[in-house]
CSV table of N, CA and C in Angstrom, one decimal:
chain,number,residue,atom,x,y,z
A,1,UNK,N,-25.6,68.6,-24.5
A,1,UNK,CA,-24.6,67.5,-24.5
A,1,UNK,C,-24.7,66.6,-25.7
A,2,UNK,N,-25.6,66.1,-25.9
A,2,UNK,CA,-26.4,65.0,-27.3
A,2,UNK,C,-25.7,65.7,-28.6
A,3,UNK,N,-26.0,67.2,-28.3
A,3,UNK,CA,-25.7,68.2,-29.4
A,3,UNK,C,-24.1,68.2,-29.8
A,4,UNK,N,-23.8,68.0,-29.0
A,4,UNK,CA,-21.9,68.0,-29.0
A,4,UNK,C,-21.6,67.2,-29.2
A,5,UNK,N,-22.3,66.1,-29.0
A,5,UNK,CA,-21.6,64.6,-29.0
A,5,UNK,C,-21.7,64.6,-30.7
A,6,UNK,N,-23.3,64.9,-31.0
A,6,UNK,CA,-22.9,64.4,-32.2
A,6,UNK,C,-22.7,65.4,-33.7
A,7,UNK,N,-21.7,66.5,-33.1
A,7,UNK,CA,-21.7,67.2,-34.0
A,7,UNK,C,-19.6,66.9,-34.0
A,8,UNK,N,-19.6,66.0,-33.0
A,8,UNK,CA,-18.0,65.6,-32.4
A,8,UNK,C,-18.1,64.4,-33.6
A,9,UNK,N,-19.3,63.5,-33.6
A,9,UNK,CA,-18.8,62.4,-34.1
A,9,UNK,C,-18.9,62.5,-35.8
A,10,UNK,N,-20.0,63.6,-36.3
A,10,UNK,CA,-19.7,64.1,-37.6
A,10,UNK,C,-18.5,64.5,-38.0
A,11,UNK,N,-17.8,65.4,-37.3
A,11,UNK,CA,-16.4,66.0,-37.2
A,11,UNK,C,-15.6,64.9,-37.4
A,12,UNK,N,-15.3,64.1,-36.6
A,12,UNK,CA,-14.0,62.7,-36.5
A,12,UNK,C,-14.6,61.5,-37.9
A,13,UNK,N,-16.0,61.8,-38.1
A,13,UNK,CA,-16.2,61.1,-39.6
A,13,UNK,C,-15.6,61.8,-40.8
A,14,UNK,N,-15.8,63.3,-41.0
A,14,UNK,CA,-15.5,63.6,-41.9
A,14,UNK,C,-14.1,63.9,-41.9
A,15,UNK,N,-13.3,64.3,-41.0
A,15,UNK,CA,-12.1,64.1,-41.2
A,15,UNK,C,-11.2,63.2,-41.5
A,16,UNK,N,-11.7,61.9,-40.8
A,16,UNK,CA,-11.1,60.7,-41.2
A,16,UNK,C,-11.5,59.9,-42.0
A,17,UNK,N,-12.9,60.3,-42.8
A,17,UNK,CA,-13.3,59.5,-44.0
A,17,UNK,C,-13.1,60.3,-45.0
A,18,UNK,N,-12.7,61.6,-45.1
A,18,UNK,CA,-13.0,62.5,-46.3
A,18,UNK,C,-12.3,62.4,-47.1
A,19,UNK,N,-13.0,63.0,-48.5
A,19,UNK,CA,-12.3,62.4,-49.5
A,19,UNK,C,-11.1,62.6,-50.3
A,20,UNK,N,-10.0,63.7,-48.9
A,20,UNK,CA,-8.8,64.0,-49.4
A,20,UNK,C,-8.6,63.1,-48.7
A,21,UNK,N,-9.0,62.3,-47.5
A,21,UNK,CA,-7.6,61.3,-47.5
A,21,UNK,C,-7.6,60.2,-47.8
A,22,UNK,N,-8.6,59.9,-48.1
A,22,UNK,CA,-9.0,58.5,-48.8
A,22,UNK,C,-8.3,58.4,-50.2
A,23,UNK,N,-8.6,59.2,-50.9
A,23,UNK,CA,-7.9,59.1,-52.4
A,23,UNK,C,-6.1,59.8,-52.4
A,24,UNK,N,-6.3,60.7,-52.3
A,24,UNK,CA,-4.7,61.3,-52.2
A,24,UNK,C,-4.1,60.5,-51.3
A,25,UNK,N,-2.6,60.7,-51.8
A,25,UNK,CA,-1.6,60.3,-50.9
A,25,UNK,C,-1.6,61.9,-49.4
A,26,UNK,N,-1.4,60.9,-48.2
A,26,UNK,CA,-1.2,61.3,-47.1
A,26,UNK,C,-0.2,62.5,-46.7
A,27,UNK,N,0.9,61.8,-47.3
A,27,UNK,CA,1.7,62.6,-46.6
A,27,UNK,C,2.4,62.6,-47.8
A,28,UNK,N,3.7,63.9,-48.7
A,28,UNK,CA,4.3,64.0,-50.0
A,28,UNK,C,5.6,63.7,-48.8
A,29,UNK,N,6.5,62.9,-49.5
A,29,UNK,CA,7.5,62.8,-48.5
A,29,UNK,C,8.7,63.6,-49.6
A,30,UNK,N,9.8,64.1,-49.1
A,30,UNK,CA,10.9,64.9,-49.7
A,30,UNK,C,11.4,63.8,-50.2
A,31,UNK,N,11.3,62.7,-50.2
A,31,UNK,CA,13.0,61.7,-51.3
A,31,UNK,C,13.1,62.2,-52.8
A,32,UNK,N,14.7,62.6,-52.5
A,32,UNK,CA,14.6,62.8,-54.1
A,32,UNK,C,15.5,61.8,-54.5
A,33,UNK,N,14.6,61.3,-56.1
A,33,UNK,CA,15.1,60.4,-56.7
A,33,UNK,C,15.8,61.0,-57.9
A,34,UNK,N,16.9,60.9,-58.2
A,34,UNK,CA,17.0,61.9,-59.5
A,34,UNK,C,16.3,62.9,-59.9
A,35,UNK,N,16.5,64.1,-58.7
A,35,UNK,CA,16.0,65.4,-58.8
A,35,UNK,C,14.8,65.7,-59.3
A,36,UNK,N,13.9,64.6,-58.6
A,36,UNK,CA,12.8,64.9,-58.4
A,36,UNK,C,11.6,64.1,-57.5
A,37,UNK,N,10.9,64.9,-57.0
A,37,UNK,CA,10.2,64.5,-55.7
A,37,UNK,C,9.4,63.4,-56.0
A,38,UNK,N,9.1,62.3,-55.1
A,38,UNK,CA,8.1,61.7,-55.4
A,38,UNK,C,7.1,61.0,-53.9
A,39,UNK,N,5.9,60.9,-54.3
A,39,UNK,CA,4.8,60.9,-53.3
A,39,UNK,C,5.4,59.5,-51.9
A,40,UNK,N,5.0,60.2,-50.9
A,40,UNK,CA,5.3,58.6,-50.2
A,40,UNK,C,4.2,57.7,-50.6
A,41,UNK,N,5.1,56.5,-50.4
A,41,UNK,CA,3.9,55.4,-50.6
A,41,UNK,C,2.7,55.5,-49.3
A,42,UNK,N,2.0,55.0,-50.0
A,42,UNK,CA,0.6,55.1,-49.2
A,42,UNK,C,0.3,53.2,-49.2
A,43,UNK,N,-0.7,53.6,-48.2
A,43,UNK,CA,-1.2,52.2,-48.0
A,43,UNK,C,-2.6,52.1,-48.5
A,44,UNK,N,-3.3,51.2,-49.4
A,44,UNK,CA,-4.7,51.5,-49.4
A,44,UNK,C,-5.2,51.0,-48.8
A,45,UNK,N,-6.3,51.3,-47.9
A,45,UNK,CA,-7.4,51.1,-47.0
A,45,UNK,C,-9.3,51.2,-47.9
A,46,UNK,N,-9.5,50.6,-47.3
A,46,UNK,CA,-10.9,50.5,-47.7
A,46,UNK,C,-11.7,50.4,-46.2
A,47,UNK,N,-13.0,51.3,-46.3
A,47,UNK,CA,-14.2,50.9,-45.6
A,47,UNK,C,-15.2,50.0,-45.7
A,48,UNK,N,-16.1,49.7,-44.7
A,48,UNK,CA,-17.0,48.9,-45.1
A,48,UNK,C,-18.3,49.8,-45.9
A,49,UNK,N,-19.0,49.5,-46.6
A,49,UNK,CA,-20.2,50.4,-47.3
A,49,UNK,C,-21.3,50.5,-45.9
A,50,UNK,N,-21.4,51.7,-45.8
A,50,UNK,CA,-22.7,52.0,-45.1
A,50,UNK,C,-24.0,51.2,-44.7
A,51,UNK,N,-23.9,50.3,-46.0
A,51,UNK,CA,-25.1,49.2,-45.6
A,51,UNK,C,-24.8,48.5,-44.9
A,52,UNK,N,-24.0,47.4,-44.6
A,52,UNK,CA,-23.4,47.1,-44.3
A,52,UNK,C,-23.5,47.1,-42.9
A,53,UNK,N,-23.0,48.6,-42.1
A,53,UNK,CA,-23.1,48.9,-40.8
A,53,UNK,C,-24.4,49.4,-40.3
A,54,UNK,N,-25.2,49.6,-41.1
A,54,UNK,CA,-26.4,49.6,-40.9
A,54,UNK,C,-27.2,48.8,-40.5
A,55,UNK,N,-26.8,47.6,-41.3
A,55,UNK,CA,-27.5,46.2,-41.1
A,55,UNK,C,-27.6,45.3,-40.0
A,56,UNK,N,-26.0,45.9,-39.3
A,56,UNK,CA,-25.8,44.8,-38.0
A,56,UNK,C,-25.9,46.0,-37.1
A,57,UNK,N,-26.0,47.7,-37.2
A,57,UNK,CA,-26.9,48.1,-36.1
A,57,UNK,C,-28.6,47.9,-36.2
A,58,UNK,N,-29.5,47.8,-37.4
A,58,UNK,CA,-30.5,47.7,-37.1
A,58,UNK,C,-30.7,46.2,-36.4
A,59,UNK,N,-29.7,45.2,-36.8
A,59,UNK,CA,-30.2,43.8,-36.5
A,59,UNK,C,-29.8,43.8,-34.8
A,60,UNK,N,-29.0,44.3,-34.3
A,60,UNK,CA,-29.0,45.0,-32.7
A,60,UNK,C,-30.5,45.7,-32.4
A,61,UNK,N,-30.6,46.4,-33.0
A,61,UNK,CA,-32.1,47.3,-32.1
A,61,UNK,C,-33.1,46.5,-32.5
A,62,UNK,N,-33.1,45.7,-33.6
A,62,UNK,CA,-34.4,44.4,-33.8
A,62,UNK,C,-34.1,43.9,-32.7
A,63,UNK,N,-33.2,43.1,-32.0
A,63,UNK,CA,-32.6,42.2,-31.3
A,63,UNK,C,-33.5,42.9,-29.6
A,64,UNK,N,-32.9,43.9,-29.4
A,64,UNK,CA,-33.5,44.7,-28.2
A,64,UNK,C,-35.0,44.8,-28.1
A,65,UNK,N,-35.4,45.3,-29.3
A,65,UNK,CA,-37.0,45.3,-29.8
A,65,UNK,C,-37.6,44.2,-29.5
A,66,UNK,N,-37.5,43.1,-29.8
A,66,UNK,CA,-37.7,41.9,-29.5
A,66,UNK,C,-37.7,41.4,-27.8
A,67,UNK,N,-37.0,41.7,-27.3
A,67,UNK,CA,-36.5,41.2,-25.7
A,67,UNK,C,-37.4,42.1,-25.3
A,68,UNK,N,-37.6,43.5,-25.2
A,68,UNK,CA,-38.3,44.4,-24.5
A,68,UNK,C,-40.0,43.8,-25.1
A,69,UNK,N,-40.3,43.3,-25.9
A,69,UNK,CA,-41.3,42.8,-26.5
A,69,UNK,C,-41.8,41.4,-25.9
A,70,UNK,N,-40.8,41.0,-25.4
A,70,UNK,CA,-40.5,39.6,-24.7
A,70,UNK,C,-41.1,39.7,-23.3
A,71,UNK,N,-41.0,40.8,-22.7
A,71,UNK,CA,-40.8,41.1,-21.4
A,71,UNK,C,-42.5,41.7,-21.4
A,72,UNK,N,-43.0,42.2,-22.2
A,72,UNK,CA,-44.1,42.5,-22.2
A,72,UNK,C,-45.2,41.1,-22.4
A,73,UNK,N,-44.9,40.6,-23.2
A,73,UNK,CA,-45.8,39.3,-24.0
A,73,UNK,C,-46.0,38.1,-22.9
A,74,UNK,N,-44.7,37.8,-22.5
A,74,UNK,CA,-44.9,36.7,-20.9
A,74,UNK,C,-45.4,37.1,-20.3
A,75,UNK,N,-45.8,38.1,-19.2
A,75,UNK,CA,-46.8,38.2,-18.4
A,75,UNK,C,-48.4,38.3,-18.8
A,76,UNK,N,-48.3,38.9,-19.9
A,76,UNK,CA,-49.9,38.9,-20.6
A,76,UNK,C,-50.3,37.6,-21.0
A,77,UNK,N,-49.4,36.7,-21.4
A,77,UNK,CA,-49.7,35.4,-21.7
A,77,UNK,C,-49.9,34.1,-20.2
A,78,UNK,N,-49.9,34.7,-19.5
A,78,UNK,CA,-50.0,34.5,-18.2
A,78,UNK,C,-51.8,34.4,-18.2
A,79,UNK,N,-51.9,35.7,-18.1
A,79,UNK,CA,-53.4,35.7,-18.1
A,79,UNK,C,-54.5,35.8,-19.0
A,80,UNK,N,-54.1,36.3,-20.1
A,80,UNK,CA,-54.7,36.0,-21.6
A,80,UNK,C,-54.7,35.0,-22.3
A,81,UNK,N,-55.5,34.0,-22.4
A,81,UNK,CA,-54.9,33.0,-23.2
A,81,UNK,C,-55.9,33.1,-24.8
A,82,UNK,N,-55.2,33.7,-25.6
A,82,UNK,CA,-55.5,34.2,-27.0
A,82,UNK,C,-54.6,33.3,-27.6
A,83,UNK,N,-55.3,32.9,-29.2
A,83,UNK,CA,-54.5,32.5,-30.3
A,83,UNK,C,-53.5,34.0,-30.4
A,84,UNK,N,-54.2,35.6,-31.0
A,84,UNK,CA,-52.8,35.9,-31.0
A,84,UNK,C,-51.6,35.7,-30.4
A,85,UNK,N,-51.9,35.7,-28.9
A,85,UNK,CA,-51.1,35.7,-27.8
A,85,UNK,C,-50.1,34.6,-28.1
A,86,UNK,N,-50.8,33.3,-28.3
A,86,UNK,CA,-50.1,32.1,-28.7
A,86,UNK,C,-49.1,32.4,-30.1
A,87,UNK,N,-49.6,33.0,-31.1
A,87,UNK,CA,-48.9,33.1,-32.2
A,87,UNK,C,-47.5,33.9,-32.0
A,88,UNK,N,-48.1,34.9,-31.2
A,88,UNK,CA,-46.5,35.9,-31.0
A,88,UNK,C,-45.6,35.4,-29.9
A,89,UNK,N,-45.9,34.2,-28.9
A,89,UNK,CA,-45.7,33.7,-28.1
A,89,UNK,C,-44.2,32.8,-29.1
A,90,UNK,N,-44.8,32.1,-30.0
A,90,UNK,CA,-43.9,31.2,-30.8
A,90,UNK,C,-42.8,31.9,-31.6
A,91,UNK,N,-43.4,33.0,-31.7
A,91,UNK,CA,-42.9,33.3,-32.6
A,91,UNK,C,-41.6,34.6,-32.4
A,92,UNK,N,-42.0,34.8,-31.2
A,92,UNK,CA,-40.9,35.6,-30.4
A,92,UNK,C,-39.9,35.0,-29.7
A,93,UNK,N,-40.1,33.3,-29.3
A,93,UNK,CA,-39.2,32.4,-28.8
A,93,UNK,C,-38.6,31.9,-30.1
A,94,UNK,N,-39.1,31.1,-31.2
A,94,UNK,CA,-38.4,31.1,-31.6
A,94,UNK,C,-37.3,31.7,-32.5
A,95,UNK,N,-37.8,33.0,-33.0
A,95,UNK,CA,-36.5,33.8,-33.2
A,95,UNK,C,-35.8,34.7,-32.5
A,96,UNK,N,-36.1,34.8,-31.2
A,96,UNK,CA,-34.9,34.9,-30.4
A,96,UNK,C,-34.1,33.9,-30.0
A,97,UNK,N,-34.5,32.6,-30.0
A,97,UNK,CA,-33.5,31.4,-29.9
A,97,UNK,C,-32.5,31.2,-31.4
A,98,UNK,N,-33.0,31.6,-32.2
A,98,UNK,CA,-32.6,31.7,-33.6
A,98,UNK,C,-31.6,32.2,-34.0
A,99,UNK,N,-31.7,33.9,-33.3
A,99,UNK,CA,-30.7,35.3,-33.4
A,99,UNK,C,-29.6,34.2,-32.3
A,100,UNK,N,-29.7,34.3,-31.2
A,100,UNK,CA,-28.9,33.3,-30.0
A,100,UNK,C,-27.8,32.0,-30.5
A,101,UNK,N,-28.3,31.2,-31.4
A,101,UNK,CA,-27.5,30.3,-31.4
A,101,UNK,C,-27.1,30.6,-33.0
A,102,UNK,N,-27.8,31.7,-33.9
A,102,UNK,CA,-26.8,32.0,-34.9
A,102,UNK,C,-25.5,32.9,-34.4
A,103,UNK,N,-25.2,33.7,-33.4
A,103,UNK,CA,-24.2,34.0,-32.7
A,103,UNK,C,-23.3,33.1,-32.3
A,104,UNK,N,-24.0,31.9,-31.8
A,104,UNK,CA,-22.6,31.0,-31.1
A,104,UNK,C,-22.0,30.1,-32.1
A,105,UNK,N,-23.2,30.3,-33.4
A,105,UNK,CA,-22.6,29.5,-34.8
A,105,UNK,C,-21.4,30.6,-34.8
A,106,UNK,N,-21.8,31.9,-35.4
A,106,UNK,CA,-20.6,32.9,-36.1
A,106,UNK,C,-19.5,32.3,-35.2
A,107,UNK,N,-19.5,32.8,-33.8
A,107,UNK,CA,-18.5,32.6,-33.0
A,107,UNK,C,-17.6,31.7,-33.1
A,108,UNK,N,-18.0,30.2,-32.9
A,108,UNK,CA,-17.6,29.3,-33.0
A,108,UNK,C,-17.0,28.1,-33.8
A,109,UNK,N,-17.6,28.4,-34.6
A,109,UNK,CA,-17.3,27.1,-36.1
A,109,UNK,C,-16.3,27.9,-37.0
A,110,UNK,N,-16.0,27.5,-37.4
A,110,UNK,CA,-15.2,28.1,-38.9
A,110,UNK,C,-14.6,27.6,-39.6
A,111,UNK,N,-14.1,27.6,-40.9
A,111,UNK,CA,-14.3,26.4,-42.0
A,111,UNK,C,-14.9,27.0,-43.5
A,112,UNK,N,-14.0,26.3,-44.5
A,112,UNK,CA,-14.8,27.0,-45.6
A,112,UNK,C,-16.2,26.5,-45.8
A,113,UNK,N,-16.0,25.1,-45.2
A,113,UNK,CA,-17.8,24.5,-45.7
A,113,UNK,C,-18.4,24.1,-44.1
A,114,UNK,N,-18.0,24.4,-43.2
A,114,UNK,CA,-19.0,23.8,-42.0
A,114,UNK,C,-19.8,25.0,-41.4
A,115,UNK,N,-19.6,26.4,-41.5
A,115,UNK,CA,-20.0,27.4,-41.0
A,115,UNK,C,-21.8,27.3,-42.0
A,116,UNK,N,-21.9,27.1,-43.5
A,116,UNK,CA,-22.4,27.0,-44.1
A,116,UNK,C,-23.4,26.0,-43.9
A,117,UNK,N,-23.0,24.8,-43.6
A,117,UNK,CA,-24.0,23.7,-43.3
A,117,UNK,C,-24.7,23.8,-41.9
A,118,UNK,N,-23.6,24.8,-40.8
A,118,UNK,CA,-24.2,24.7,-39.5
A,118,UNK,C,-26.1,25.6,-39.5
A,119,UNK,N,-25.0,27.1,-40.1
A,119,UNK,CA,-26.4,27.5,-40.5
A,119,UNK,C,-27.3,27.4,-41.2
A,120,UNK,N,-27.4,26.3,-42.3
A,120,UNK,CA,-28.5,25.7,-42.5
A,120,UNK,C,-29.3,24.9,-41.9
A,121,UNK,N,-28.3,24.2,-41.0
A,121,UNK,CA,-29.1,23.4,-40.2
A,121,UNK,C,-30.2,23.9,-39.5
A,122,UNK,N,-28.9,25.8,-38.9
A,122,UNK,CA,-30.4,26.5,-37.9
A,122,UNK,C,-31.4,26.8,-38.3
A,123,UNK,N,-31.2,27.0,-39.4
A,123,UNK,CA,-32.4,27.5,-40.3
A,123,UNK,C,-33.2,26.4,-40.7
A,124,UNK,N,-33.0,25.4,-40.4
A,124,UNK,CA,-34.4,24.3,-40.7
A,124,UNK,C,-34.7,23.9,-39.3
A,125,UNK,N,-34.0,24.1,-38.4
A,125,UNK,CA,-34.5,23.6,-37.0
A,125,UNK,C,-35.6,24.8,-36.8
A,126,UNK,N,-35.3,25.7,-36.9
A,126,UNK,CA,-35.9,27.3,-36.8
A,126,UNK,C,-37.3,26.7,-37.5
A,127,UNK,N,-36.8,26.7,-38.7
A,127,UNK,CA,-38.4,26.5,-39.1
A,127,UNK,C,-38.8,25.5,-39.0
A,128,UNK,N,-38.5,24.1,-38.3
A,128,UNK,CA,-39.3,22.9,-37.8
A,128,UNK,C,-39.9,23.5,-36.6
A,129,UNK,N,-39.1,24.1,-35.8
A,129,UNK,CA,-39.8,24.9,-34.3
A,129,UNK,C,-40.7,25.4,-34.5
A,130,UNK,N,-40.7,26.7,-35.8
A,130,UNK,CA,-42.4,27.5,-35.3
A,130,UNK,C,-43.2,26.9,-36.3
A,131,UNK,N,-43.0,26.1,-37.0
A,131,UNK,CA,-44.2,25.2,-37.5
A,131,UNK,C,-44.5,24.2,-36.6
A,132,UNK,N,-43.7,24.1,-35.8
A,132,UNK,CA,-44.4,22.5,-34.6
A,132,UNK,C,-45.4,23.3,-34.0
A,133,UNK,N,-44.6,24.6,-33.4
A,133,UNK,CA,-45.1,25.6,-32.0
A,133,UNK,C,-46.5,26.0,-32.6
A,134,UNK,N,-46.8,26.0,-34.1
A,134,UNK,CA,-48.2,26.8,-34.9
A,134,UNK,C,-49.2,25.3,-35.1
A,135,UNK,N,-48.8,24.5,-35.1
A,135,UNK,CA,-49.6,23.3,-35.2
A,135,UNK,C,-49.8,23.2,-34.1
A,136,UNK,N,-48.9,23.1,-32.7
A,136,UNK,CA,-49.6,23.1,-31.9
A,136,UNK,C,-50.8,23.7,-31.1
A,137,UNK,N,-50.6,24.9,-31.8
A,137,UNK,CA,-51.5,26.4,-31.2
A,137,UNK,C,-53.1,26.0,-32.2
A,138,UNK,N,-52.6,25.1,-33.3
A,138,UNK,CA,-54.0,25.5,-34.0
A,138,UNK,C,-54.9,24.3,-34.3
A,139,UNK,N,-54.1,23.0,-33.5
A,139,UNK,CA,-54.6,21.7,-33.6
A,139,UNK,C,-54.6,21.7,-31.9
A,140,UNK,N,-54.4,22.2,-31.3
A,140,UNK,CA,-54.3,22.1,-29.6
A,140,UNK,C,-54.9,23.3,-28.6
A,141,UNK,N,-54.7,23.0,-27.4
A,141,UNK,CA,-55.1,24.7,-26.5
A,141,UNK,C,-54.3,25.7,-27.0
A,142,UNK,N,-53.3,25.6,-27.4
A,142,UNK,CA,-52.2,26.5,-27.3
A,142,UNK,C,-51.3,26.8,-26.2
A,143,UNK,N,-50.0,27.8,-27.0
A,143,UNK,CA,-49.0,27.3,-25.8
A,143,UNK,C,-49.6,28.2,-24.5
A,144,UNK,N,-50.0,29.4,-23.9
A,144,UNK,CA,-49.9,29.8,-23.1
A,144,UNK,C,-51.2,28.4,-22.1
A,145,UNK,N,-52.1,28.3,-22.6
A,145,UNK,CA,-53.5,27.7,-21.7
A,145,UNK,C,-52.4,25.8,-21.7
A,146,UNK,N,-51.4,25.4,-22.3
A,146,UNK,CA,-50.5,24.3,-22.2
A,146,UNK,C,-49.5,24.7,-21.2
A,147,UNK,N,-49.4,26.0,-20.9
A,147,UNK,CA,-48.3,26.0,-19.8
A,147,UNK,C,-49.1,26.4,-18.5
A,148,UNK,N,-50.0,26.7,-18.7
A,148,UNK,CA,-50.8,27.4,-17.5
A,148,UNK,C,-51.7,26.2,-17.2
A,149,UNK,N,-51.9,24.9,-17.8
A,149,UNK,CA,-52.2,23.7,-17.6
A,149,UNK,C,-51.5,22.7,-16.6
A,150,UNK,N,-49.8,23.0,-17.4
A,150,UNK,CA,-48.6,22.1,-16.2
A,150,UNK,C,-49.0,22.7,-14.9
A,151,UNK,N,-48.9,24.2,-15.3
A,151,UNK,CA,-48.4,25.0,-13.8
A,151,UNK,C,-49.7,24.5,-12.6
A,152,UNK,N,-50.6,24.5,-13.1
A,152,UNK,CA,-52.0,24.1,-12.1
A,152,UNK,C,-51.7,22.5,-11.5
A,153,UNK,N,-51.5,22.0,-12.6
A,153,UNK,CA,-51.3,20.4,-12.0
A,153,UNK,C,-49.8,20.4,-11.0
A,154,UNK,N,-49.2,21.4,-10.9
A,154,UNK,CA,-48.1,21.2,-10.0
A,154,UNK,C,-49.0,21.2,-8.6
């Protein structure tokens, strides 16, 4: 089935990207203009470059990578209380909070110059966060033995 699928989706690539229809005119249409034929007009189309689509699928499976990485790291940080622990601890919150609210930027803002300033902004909050979160880990207990600290005093 895997096998079909993706010898389906090769097929509907190369027919619809190939490089007679991308360059040539589509369809020769019969008008004749003083007895002689001429091409129909075409419309040009352009794709995106490969990189491109590659980029925002691998930045999806980083994204996944990360969460399933997430899901592992919290409970061990539970019971392990390690500087690594703490380091990847920071550093897995804050760029998944990072990837998160650079989404509700794209989404939301738009503008020739505010889209630009917002994301800089995130990008310095981002790195005020895991430099606070690393000072704290290396001047302090660190975060996991700081949250496993509240939880006891509850």
């Amino acid at each position: 089935m895997a096998a079909t699928a993706g010898i389906l989706r090769l097929a509907n690539r190369n027919l619809l990207l190939g490089p007679q229809l991308m360059t040539r005119p589509f369809v020769a249409s019969g008008l004749a203009h003083r007895n002689r034929l001429q091409a129909a007009p075409t419309t040009q189309f352009h794709t995106s470059p490969r990189s491109l689509a590659a980029l925002a699928s691998s930045h999806w499976n980083a994204e996944r990578v990360l969460v399933l990485g997430m899901l592992g790291i919290f409970p061990l940080a539970y019971f392990v209380h390690n500087p690594a622990i703490d380091y990847g601890v920071a550093a897995a919150v804050v760029l998944h909070g990072h990837w998160g609210f650079e989404q509700i930027l794209t989404d939301y803002i738009h503008g020739p110059l505010l889209p630009r300033l917002s994301k800089l902004g995130l990008y310095a909050a981002s790195v005020l966060a895991f430099a606070g979160l690393c000072f704290f880990n290396y001047n302090d207990v660190g975060i996991t033995k700081a949250i496993s600290m509240v939880w006891h005093d509850l």
